[in-house]
Short mmCIF file of C-alpha atoms in Angstrom, two decimals:
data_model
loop_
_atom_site.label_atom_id
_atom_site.label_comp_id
_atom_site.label_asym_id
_atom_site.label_seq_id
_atom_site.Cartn_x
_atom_site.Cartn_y
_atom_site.Cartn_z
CA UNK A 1 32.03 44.48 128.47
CA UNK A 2 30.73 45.17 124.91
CA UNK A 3 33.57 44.17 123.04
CA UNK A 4 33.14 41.04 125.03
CA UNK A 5 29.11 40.55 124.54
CA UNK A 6 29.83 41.47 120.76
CA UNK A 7 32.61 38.11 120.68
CA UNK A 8 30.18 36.25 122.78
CA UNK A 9 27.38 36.93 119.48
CA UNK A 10 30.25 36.10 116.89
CA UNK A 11 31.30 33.06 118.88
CA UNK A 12 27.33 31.82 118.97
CA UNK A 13 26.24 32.86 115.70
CA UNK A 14 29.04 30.05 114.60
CA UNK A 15 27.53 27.59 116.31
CA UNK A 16 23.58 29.23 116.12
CA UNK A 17 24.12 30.09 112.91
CA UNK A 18 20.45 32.29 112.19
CA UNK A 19 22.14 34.77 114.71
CA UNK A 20 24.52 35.51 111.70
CA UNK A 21 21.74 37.13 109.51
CA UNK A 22 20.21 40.51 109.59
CA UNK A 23 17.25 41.07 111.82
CA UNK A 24 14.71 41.35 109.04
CA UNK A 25 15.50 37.52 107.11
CA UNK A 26 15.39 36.68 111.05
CA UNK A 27 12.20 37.93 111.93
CA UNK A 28 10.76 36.29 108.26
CA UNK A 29 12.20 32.63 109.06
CA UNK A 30 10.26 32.60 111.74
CA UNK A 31 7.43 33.93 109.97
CA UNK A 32 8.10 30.91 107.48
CA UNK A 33 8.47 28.29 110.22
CA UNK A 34 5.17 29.39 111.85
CA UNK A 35 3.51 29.00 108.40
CA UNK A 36 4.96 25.41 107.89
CA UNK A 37 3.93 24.81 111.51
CA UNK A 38 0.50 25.71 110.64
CA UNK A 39 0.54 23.68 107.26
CA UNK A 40 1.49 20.68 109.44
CA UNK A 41 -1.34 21.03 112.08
CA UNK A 42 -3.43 21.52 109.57
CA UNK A 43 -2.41 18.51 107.47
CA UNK A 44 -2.50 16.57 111.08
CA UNK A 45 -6.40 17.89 111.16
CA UNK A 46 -7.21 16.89 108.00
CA UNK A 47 -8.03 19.95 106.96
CA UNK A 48 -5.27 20.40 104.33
CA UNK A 49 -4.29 17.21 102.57
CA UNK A 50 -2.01 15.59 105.59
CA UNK A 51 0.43 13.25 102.51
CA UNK A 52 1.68 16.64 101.68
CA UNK A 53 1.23 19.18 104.30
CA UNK A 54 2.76 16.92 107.37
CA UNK A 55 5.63 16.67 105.77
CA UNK A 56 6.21 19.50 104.04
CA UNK A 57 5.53 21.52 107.24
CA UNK A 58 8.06 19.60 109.07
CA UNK A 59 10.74 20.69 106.48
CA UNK A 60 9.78 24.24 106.34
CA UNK A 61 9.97 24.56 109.85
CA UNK A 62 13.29 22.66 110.23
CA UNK A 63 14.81 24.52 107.41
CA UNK A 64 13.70 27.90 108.51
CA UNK A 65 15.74 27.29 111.55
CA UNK A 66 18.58 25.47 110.99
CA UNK A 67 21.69 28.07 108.76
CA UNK A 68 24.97 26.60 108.88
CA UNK A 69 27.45 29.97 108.26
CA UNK A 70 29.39 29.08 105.19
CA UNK A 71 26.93 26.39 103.48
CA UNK A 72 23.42 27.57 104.00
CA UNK A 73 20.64 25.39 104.32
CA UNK A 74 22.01 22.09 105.69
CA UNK A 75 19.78 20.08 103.92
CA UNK A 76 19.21 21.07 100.05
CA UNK A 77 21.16 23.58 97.62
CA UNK A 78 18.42 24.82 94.80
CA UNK A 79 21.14 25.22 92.58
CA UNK A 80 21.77 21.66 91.41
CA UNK A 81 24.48 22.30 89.38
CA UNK A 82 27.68 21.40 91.21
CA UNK A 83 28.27 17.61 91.87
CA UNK A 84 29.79 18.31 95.16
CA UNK A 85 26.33 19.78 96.69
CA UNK A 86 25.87 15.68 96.39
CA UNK A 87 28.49 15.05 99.18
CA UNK A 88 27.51 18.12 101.70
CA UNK A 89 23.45 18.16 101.86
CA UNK A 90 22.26 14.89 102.85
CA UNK A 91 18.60 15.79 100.75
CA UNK A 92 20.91 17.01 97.56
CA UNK A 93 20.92 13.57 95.62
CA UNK A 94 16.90 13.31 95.50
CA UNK A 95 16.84 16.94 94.34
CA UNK A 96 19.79 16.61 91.99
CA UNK A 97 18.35 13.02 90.57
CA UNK A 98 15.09 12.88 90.91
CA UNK A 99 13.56 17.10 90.97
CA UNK A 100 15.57 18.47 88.50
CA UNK A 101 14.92 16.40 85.67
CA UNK A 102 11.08 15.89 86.33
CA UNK A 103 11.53 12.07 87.83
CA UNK A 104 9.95 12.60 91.18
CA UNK A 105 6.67 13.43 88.98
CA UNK A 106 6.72 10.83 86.80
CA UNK A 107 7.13 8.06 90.17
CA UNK A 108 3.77 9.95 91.47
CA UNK A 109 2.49 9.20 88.14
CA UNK A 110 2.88 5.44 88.38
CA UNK A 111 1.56 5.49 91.58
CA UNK A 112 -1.69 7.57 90.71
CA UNK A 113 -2.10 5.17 87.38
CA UNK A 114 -2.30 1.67 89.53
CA UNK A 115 -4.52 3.02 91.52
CA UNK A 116 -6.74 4.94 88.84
CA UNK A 117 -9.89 3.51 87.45
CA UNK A 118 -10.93 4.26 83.84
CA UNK A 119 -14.10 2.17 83.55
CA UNK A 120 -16.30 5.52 83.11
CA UNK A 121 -13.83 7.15 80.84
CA UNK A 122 -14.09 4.08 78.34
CA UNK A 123 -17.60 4.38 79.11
CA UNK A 124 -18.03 7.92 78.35
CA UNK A 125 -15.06 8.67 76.29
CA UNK A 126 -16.78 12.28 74.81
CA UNK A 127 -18.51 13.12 77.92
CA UNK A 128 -15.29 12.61 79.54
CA UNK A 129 -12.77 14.99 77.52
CA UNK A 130 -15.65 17.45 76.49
CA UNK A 131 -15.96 18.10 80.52
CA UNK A 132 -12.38 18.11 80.82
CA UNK A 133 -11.48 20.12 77.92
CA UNK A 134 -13.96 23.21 79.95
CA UNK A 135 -12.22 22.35 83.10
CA UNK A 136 -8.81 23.80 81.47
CA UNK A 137 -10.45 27.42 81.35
CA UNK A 138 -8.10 28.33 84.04
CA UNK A 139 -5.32 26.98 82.81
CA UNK A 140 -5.69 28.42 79.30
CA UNK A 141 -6.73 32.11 80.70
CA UNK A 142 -4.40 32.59 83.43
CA UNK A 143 -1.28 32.55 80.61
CA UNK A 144 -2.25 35.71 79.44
CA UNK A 145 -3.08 37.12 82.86
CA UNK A 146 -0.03 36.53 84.07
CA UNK A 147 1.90 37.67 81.23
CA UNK A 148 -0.15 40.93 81.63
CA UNK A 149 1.26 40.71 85.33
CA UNK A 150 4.80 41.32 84.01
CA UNK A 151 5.62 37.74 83.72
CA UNK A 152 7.52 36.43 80.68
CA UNK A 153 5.41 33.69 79.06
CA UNK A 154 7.26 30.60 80.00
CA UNK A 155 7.03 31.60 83.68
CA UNK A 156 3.11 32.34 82.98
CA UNK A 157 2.71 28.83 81.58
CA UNK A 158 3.93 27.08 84.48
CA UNK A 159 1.69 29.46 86.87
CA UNK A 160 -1.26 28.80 84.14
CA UNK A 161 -0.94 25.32 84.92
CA UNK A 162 -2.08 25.55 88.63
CA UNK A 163 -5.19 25.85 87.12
CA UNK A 164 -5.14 22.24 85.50
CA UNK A 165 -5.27 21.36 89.23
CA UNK A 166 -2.21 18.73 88.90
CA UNK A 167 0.38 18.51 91.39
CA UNK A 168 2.95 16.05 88.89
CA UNK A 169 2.46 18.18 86.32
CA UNK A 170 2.46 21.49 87.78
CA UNK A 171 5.92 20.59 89.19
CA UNK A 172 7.08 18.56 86.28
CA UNK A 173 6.72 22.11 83.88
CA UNK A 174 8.01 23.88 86.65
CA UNK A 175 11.08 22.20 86.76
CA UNK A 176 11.48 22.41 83.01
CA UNK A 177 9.49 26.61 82.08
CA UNK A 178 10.41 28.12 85.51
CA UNK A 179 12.95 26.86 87.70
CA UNK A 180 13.43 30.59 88.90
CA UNK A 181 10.08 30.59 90.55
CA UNK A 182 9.41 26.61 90.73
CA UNK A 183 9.33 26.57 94.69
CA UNK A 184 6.64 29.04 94.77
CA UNK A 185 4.89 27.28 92.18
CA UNK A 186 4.74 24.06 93.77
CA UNK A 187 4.44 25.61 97.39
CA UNK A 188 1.32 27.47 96.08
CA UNK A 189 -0.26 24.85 93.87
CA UNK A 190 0.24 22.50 96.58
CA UNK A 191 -1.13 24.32 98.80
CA UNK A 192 -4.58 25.42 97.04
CA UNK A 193 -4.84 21.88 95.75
CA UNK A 194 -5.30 20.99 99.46
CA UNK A 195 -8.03 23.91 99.88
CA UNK A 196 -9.57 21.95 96.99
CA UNK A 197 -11.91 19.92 99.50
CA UNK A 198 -13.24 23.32 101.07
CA UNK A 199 -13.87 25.87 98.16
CA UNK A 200 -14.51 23.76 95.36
CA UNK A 201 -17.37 22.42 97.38
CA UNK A 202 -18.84 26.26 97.89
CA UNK A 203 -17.64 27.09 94.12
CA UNK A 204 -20.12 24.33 93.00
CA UNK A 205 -22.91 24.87 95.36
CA UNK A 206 -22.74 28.67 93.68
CA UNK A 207 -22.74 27.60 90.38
CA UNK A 208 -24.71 24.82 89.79
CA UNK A 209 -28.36 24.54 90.95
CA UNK A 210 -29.26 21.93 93.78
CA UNK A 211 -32.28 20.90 91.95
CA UNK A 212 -29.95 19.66 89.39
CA UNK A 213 -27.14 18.03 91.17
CA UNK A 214 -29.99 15.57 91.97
CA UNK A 215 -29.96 14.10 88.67
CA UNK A 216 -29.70 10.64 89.15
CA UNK A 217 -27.32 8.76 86.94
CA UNK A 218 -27.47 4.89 87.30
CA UNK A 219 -24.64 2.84 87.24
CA UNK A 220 -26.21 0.07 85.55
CA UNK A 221 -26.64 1.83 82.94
CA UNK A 222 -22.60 1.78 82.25
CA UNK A 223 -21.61 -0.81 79.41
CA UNK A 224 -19.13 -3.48 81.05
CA UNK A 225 -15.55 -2.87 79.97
CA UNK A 226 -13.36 -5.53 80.30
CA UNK A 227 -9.60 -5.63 81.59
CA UNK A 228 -8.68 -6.19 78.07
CA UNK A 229 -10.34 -3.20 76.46
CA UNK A 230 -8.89 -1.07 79.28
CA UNK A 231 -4.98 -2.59 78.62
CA UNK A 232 -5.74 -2.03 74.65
CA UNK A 233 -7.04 1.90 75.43
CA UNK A 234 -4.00 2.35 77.38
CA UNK A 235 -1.63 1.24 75.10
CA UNK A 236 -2.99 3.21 71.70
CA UNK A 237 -3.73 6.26 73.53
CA UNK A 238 -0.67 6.77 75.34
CA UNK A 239 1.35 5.58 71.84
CA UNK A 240 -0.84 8.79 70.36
CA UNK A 241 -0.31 10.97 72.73
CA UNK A 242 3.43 10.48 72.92
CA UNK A 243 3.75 10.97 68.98
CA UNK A 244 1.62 14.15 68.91
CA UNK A 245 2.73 15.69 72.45
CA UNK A 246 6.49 14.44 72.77
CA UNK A 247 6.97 16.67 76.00
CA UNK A 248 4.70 15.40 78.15
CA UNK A 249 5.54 11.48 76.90
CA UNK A 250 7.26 10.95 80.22
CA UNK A 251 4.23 11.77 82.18
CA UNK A 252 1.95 10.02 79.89
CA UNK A 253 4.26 6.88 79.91
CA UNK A 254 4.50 6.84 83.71
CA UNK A 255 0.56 7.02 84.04
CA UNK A 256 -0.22 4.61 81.70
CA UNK A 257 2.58 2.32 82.58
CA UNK A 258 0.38 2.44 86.00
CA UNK A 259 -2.62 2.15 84.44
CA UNK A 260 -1.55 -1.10 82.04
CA UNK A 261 0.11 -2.95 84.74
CA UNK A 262 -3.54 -2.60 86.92
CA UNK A 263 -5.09 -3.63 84.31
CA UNK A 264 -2.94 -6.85 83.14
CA UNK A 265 -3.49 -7.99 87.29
CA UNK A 266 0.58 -7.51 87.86
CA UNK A 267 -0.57 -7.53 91.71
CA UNK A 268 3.26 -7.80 92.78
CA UNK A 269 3.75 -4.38 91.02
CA UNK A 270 0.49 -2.72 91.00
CA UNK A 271 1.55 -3.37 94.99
CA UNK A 272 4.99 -1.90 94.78
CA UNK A 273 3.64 1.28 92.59
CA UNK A 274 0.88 2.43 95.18
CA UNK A 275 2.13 0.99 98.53
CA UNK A 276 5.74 1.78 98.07
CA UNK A 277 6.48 4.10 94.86
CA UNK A 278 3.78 6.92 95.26
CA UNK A 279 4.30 6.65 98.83
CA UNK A 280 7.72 7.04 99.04
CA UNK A 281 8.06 10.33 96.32
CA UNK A 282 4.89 12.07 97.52
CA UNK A 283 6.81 11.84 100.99
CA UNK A 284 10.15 12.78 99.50
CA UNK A 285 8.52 15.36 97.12
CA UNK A 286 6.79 17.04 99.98
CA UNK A 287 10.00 17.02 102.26
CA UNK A 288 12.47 18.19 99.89
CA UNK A 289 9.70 21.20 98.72
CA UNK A 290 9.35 22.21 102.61
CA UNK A 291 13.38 22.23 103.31
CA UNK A 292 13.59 24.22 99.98
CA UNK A 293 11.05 27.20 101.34
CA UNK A 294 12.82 28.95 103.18
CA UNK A 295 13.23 33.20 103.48
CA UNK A 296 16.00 33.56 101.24
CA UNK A 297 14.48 31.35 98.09
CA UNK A 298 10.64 33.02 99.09
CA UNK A 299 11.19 36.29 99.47
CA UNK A 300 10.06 37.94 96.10
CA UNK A 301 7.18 40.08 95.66
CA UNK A 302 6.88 38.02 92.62
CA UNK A 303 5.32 35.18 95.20
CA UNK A 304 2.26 37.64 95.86
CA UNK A 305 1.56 37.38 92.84
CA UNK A 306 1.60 33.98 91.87
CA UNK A 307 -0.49 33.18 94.70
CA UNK A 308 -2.66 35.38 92.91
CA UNK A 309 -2.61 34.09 90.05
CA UNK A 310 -2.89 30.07 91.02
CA UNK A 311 -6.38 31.04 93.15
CA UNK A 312 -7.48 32.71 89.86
CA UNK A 313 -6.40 29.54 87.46
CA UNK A 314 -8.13 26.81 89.93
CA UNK A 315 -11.02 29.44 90.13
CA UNK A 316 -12.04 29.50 87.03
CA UNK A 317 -10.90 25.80 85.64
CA UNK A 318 -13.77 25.03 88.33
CA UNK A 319 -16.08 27.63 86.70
CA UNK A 320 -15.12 25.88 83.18
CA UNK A 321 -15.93 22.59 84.92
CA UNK A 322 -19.20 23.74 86.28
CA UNK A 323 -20.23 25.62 82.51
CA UNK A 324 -19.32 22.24 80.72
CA UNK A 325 -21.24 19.86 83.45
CA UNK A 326 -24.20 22.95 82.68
CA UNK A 327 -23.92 22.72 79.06
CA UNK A 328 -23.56 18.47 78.84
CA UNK A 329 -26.75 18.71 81.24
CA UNK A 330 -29.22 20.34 79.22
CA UNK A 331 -27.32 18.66 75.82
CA UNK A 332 -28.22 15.54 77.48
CA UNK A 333 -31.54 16.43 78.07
CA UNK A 334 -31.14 16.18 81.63
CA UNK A 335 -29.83 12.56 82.10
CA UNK A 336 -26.24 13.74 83.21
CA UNK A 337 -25.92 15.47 86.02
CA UNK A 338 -23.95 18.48 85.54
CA UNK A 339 -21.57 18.27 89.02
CA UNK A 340 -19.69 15.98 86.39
CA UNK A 341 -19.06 19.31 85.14
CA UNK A 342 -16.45 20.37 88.25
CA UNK A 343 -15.23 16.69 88.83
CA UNK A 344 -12.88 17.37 85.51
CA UNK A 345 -10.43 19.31 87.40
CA UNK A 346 -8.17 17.14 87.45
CA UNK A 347 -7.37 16.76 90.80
CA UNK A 348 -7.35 12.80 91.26
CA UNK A 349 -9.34 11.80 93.07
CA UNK A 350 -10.09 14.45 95.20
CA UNK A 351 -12.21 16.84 92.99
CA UNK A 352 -14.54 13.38 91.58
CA UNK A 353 -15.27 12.75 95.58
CA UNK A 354 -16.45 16.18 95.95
CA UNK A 355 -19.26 15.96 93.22
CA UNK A 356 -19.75 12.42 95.03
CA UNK A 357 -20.63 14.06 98.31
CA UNK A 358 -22.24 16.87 96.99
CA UNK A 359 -24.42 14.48 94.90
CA UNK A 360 -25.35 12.18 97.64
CA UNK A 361 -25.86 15.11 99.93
CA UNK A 362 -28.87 16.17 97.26
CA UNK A 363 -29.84 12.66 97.00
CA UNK A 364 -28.77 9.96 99.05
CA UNK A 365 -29.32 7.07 96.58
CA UNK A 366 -26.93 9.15 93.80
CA UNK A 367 -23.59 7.16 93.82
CA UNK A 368 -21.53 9.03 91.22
CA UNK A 369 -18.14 8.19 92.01
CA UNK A 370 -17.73 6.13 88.89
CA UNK A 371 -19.38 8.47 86.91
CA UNK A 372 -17.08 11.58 88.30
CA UNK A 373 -13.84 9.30 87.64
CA UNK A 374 -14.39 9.62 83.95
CA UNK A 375 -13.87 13.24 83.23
CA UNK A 376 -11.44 13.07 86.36
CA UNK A 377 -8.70 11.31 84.98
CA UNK A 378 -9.60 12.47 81.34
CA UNK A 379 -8.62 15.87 83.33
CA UNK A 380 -5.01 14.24 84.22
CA UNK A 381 -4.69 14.19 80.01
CA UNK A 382 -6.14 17.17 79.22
CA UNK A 383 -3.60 18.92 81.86
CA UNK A 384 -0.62 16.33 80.22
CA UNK A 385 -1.47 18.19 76.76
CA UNK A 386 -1.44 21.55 77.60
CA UNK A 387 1.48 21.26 79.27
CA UNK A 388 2.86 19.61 76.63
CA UNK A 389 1.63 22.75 74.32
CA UNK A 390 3.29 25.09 76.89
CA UNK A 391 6.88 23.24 77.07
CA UNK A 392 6.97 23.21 72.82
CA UNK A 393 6.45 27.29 73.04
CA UNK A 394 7.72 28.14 75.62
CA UNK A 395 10.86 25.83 77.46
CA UNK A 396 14.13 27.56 76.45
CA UNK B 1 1.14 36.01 67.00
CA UNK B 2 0.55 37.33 70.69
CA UNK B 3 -0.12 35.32 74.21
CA UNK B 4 -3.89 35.77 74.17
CA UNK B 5 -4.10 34.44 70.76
CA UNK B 6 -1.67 31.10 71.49
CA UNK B 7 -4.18 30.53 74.44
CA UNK B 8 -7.34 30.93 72.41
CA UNK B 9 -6.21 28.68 69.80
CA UNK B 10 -4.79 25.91 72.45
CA UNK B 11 -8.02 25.85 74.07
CA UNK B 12 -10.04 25.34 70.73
CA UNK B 13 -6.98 22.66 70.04
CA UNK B 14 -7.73 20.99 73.14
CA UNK B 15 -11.40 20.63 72.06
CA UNK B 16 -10.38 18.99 69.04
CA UNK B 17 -7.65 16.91 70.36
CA UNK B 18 -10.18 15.57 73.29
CA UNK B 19 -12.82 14.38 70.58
CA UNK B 20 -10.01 12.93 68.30
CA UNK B 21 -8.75 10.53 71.76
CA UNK B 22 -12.97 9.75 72.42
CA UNK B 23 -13.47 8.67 68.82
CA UNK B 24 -10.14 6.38 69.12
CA UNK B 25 -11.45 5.04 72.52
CA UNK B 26 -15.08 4.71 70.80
CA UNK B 27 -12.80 2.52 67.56
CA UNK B 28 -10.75 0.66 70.90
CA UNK B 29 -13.76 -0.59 72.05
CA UNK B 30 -15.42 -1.84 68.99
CA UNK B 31 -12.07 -3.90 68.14
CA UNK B 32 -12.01 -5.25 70.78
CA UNK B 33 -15.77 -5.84 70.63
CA UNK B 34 -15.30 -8.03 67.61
CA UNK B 35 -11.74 -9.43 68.23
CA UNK B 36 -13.54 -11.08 71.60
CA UNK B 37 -16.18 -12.31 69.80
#
């Protein structure tokens, strides 16, 4: 009777294949799939940024699930080495072609530069990158945190970079300082950039006086800056930054390539880059990182810490944010309002749209989104040259 | 030179790199300015 209950399990675990593992990576797949489940109601809430969470839950709980004895995951092999993972997991070729050499970041790119507004940034060029020059405290301190945490220092720089807030980026260096530990890395940042909305909001409130995020800033006051100045900008600052930070000149190329063809009124492609590009690889970036977190890839107490370590490098870029909006404030004499200050963590556009509400909360007639978008996207390039910094001394 | 140091001196980089693209945005402008007019 046992010998024939023991065939029945070897018979099943063929075709079920989980049965085929030991208890313990059983019991933590289905710890993993309940986490992805939760990610995904929470995305369907709203609560967690749903372009991300929805379907990255999905493919965490899926992937969890589903082991095919002999192959594995059914859907992606992490190592992308081997050609023939190409013909046996049906998500291999967008991980082999598009992950592993940094291209899925560089199509979210595009997308985020067609639909990215630069008006205050050419307004307020050294408000702008003074604000987001503080908001990189995190991602400057956390390096040698983590390398005091036992990391090695390329593996710190691409957990350092959490902190510039920057999901293309954070991925992009990833891929290229720590493809050991990139799944947690992205899982992580991912994750805390969609917490964004909730503790940046109390991180603010704690840091910067109410009676000041009532400074009103009027947007009449901003100089007009015409589609020709913007195209001009693009072009000479993304020619400099290329020639001084080579390593992040695909990233800077794919923004600004959004950015210029906004600006020149391509509508066909400035249609094609939001509606279809960013959609499509944020969808395909979010899938492939859900079917890729599963037990066996997760498992490492090294993941405790780097979700350590990514709270403490968004933490305090938003306390560097919050000391430069502080210090431009009273520099100002008063006429900026220093929630400017947090909106450079470069979280587009979702850290700018806090400071918004939190403005307009103090004062209803304070419309700084316009404002906020400067030292927001002068946070994307701030991020784009670090990591730039990071992959000269540190990619092997 | 150790990791603390390489972060201190990219941060005071990255100061100095951020006014360097706001004075060539500032030089943008005015060409522009005076190419338009």
């Amino acid at each position: 009777m046992i010998l024939l209950l023991a065939n029945l399990v070897e018979s099943l675990s063929k075709v079920v294949g989980v049965l085929s593992l030991s208890p313990v990576e059983v019991v933590l797949r289905v710890v993993l799939a309940l986490i992805g489940a939760t990610l995904l109601y929470l995305g369907y809430k709203n609560v967690l940024e749903p372009l991300i969470m929805v379907p990255l839950g999905i493919g965490m709980v899926v992937a969890n699930l589903s082991f095919v004895v002999g192959v594995g995951n059914p859907h992606v092999n992490v190592d992308p080495s081997s050609f023939q993972y190409n013909l046996i997991y049906w998500l291999q070729p967008f991980y082999s072609l598009m992950f592993s050499n940094g291209l899925i970041a560089c199509l979210v790119f595009f997308g985020i530069g067609s639909i990215t507004d630069i008006t205050f940034l050419m307004a307020r060029p050294f408000t702008s990158f003074i604000l987001a020059a503080f908001a990189e405290l995190g991602t400057v301190l956390t390096l040698p945190l983590a390398v005091a945490a036992g990391f090695e220092p390329r593996h710190a720089a691409a957990i350092a970079l959490i902190g510039g807030a920057d999901g293309p980026i954070v991925l992009y260096s990833s891929l290229k300082l720590a493809k050991e530990y990139f799944i947690a890395i992205n899982v992580v940042g991912y994750l805390y950039l969609s917490l964004l909305y909730i503790f940046q909001k109390k991180l603010d409130e704690l840091t910067i006086p109410r009676r000041l995020m009532a400074t009103y800033m009027d947007p009449r006051e901003l100089p007009k800056i015409s589609p020709k100045e913007k195209l001009l900008f693009s072009v000479v600052v993304s020619a400099l930054l290329s020639l001084l930070f080579p390593h992040a000149s695909p990233l800077i190329l794919s923004f600004f390539a959004g950015v210029i063809v906004k600006e020149a009124a391509i509508s066909r492609y400035v249609k094609m880059l939001d509606e279809v590009v960013l959609s499509v690889s944020t969808f395909l970036l979010a899938l492939v990182l859900g079917t890729l977190t599963t037990a066996d890839v997760l498992v490492n107490p090294a993941v405790g810490l780097i979700l350590l370590l990514g709270i403490t490098a968004l933490f305090l870029s938003s306390i560097g944010g919050s000391i430069g909006g502080l210090i431009v404030y009273y520099l100002s004499k008063g006429r900026i309002n220093p929630l400017l200050g947090p909106a450079a963590v470069s979280c587009v556009p979702t850290t700018a749209k806090i400071s918004h509400k939190l403005a307009m909360e103090v004062n209803p007639k304070n419309y700084l989104i316009t404002f906020a978008m400067g030292p927001n996207v002068a946070g994307v390039i701030t991020t784009a040259i670090i990591a730039s910094v990071y992959l000269a001394l540190f990619a092997p | 030179m150790g990791i603390a140091e390489i972060a201190i001196l990219t941060y005071i980089a990255l100061f100095a790199v951020s006014i360097l693209i706001a004075v060539v945005i500032d030089i943008v402008r005015k060409v522009v300015g005076r190419v338009g007019r």
